PDB file of C-alpha atoms in Angstrom:
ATOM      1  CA  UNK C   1     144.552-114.546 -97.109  1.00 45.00           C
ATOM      2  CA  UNK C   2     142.724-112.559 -99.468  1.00 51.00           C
ATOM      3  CA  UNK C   3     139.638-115.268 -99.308  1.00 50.00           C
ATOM      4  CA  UNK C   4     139.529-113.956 -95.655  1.00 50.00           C
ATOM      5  CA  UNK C   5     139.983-110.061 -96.337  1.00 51.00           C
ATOM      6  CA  UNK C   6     137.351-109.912 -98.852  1.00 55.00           C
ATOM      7  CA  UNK C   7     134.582-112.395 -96.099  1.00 56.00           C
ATOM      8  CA  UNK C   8     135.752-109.727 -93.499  1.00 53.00           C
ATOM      9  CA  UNK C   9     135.030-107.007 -95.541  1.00 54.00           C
ATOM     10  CA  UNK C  10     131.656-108.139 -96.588  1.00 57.00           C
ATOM     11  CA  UNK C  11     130.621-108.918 -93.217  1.00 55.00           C
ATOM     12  CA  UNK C  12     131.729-105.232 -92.317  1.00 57.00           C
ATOM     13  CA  UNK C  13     130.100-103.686 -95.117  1.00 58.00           C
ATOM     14  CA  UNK C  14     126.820-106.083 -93.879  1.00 62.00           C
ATOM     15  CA  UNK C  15     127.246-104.626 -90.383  1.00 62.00           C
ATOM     16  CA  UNK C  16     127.423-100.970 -91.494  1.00 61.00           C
ATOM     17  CA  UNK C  17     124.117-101.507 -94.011  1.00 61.00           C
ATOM     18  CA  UNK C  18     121.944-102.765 -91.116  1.00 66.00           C
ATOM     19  CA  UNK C  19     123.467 -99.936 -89.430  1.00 64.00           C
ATOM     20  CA  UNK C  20     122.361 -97.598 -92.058  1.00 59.00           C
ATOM     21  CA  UNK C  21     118.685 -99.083 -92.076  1.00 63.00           C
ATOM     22  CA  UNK C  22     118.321 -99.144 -88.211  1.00 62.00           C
ATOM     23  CA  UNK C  23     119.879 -95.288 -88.205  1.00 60.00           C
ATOM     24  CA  UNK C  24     116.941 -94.252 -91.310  1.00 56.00           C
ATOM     25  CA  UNK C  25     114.362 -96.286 -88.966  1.00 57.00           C
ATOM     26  CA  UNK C  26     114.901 -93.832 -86.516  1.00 56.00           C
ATOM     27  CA  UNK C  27     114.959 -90.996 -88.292  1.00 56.00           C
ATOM     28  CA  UNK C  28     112.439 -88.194 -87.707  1.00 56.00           C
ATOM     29  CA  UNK C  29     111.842 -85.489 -90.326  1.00 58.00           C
ATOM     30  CA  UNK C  30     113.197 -82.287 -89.847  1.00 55.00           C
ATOM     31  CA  UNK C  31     109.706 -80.820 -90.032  1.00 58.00           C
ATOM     32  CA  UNK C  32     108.649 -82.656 -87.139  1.00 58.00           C
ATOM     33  CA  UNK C  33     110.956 -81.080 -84.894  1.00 57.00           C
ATOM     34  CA  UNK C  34     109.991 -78.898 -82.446  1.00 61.00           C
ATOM     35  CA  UNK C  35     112.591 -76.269 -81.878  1.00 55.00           C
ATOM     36  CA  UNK C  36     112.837 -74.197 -78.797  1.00 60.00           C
ATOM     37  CA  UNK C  37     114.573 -71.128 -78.815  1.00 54.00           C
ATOM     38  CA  UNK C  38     114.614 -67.258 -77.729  1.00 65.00           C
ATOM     39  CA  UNK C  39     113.074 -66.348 -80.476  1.00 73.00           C
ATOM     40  CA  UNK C  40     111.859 -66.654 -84.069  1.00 75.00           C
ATOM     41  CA  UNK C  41     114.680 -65.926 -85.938  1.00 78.00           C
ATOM     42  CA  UNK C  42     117.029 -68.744 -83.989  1.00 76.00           C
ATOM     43  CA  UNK C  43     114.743 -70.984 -84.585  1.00 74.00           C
ATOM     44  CA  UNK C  44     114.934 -70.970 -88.303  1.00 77.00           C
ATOM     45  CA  UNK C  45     118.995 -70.930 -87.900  1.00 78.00           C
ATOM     46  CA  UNK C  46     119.011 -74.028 -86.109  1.00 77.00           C
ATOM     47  CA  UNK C  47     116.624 -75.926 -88.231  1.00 81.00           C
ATOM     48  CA  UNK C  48     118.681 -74.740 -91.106  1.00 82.00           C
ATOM     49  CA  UNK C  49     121.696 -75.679 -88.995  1.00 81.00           C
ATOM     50  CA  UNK C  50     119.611 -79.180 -88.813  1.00 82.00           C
ATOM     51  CA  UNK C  51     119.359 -79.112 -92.377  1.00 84.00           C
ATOM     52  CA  UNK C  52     122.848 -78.848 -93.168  1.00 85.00           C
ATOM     53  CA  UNK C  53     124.140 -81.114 -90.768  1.00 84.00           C
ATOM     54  CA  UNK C  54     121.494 -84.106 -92.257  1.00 86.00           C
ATOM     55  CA  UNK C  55     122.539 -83.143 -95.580  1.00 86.00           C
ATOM     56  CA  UNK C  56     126.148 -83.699 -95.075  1.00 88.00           C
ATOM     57  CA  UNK C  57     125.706 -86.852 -93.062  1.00 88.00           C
ATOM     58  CA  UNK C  58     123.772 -87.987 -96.390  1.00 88.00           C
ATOM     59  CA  UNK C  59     126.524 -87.393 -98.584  1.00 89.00           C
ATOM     60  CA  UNK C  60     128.928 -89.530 -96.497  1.00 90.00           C
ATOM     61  CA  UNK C  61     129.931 -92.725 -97.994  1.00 92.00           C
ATOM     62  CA  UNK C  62     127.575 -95.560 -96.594  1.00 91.00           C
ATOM     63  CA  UNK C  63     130.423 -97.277 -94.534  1.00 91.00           C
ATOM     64  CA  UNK C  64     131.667 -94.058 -93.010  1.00 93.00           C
ATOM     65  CA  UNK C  65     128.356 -92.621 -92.411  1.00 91.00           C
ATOM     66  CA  UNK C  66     126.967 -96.218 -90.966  1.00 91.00           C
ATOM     67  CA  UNK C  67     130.204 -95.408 -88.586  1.00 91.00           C
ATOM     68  CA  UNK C  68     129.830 -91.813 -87.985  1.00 91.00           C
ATOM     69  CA  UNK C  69     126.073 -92.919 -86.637  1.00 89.00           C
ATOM     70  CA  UNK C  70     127.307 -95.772 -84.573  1.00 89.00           C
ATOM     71  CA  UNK C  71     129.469 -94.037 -82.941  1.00 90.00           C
ATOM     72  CA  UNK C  72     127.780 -90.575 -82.310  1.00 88.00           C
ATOM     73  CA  UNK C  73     124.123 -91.518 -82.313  1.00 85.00           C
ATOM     74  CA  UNK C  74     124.407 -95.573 -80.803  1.00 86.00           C
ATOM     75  CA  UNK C  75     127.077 -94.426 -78.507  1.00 89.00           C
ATOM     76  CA  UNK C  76     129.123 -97.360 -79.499  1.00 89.00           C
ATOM     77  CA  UNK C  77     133.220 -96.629 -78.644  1.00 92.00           C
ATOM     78  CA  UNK C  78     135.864 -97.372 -81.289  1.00 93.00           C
ATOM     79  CA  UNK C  79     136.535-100.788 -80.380  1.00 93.00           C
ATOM     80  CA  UNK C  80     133.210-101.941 -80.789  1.00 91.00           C
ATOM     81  CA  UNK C  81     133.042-100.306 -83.843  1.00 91.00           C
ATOM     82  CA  UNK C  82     136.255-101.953 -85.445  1.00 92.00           C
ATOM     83  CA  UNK C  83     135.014-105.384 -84.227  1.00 90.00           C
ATOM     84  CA  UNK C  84     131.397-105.120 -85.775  1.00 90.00           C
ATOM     85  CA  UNK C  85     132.936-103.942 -88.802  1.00 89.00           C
ATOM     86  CA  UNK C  86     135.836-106.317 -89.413  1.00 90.00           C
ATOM     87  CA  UNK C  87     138.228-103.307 -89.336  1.00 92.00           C
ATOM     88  CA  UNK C  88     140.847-102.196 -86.896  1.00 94.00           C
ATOM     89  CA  UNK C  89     140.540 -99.138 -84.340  1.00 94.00           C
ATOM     90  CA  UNK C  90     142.735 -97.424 -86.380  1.00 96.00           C
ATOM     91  CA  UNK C  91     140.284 -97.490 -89.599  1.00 95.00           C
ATOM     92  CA  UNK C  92     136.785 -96.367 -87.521  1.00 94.00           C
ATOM     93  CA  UNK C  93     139.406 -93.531 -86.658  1.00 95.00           C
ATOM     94  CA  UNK C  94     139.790 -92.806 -89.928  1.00 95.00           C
ATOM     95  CA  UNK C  95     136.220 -92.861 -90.751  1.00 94.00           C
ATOM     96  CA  UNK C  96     135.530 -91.010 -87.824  1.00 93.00           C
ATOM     97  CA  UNK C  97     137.744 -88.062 -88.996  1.00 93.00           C
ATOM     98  CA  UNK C  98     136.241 -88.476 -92.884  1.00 94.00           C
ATOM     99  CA  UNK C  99     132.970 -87.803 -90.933  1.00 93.00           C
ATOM    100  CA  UNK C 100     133.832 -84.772 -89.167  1.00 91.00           C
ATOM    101  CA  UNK C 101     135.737 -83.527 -92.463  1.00 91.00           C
ATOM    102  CA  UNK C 102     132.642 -83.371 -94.841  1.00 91.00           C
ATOM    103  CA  UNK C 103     130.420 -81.812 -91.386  1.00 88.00           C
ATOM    104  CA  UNK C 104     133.183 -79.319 -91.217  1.00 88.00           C
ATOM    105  CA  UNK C 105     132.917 -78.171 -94.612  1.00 87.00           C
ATOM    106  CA  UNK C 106     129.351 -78.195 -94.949  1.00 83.00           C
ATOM    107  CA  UNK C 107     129.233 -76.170 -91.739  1.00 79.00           C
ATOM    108  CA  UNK C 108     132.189 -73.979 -93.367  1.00 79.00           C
ATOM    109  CA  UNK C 109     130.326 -73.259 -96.910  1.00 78.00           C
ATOM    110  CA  UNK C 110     127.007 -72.587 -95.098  1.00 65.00           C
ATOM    111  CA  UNK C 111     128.740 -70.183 -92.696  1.00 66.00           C
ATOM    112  CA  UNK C 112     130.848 -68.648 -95.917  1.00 68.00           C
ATOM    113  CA  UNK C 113     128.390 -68.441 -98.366  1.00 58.00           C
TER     114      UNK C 113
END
C-alpha cells in the first residue's frame, strides 16, 4: 500500500512540476504590462498590487502553487485537479485555501504596513 502512495505521489508531484513550467512559460513580466487606469497614481497601485500578488504566488510551496495556477489561471475545477495530481478533492481544497491564505496576508501586510 505504501509502494502505491509513494508512485501516486510522485506522479502528482510530476503533474504539478510540468504545471509549474507550463505556468512560468506563460509568464509575462510585470514591466511589460500595460496598465490602464484613471490616472497616474492608480496605475502604480495596481502594478504594485501586481507585484505583491506575483510575489506571494512565488512563495507558495511548488505543489500548492502548481494547484493554485491550475485552478485559477487553467480554469481546471477541483476534480480535475485531484485526478491529475493523485490526490482527493478534498486535498486541492486544502491547497486551494493554503493559496488564498499566503495572498491574504501578503495583501494584508502590504495594506498594513
Amino acid at each position: 500500500m505504501a509502494y502505491l502512495w509513494r508512485i501516486a505521489t510522485s506522479v502528482g508531484l510530476d503533474q504539478a512540476k510540468r504545471d509549474l513550467r507550463r505556468a512560468s512559460d506563460m509568464h509575462v513580466p510585470l514591466d511589460g504590462v500595460e496598465l490602464v487606469a484613471p490616472d497616474v497614481e492608480r496605475q502604480l497601485e495596481a502594478r504594485d498590487e501586481l507585484r505583491r500578488i506575483e510575489r506571494a504566488v512565488q512563495a507558495m510551496r511548488p505543489r500548492t502553487r502548481a494547484i493554485f495556477l491550475a485552478h485559477r489561471v487553467d480554469g481546471m475545477s477541483y476534480a480535475e485537479i485531484a485526478q491529475a495530481c493523485g490526490i482527493g478533492v478534498k486535498g486541492v481544497e486544502k491547497q486551494m485555501s493554503r493559496a488564498i491564505a499566503i495572498l491574504a496576508h501578503e495583501l494584508d501586510q502590504a495594506d498594513n504596513g
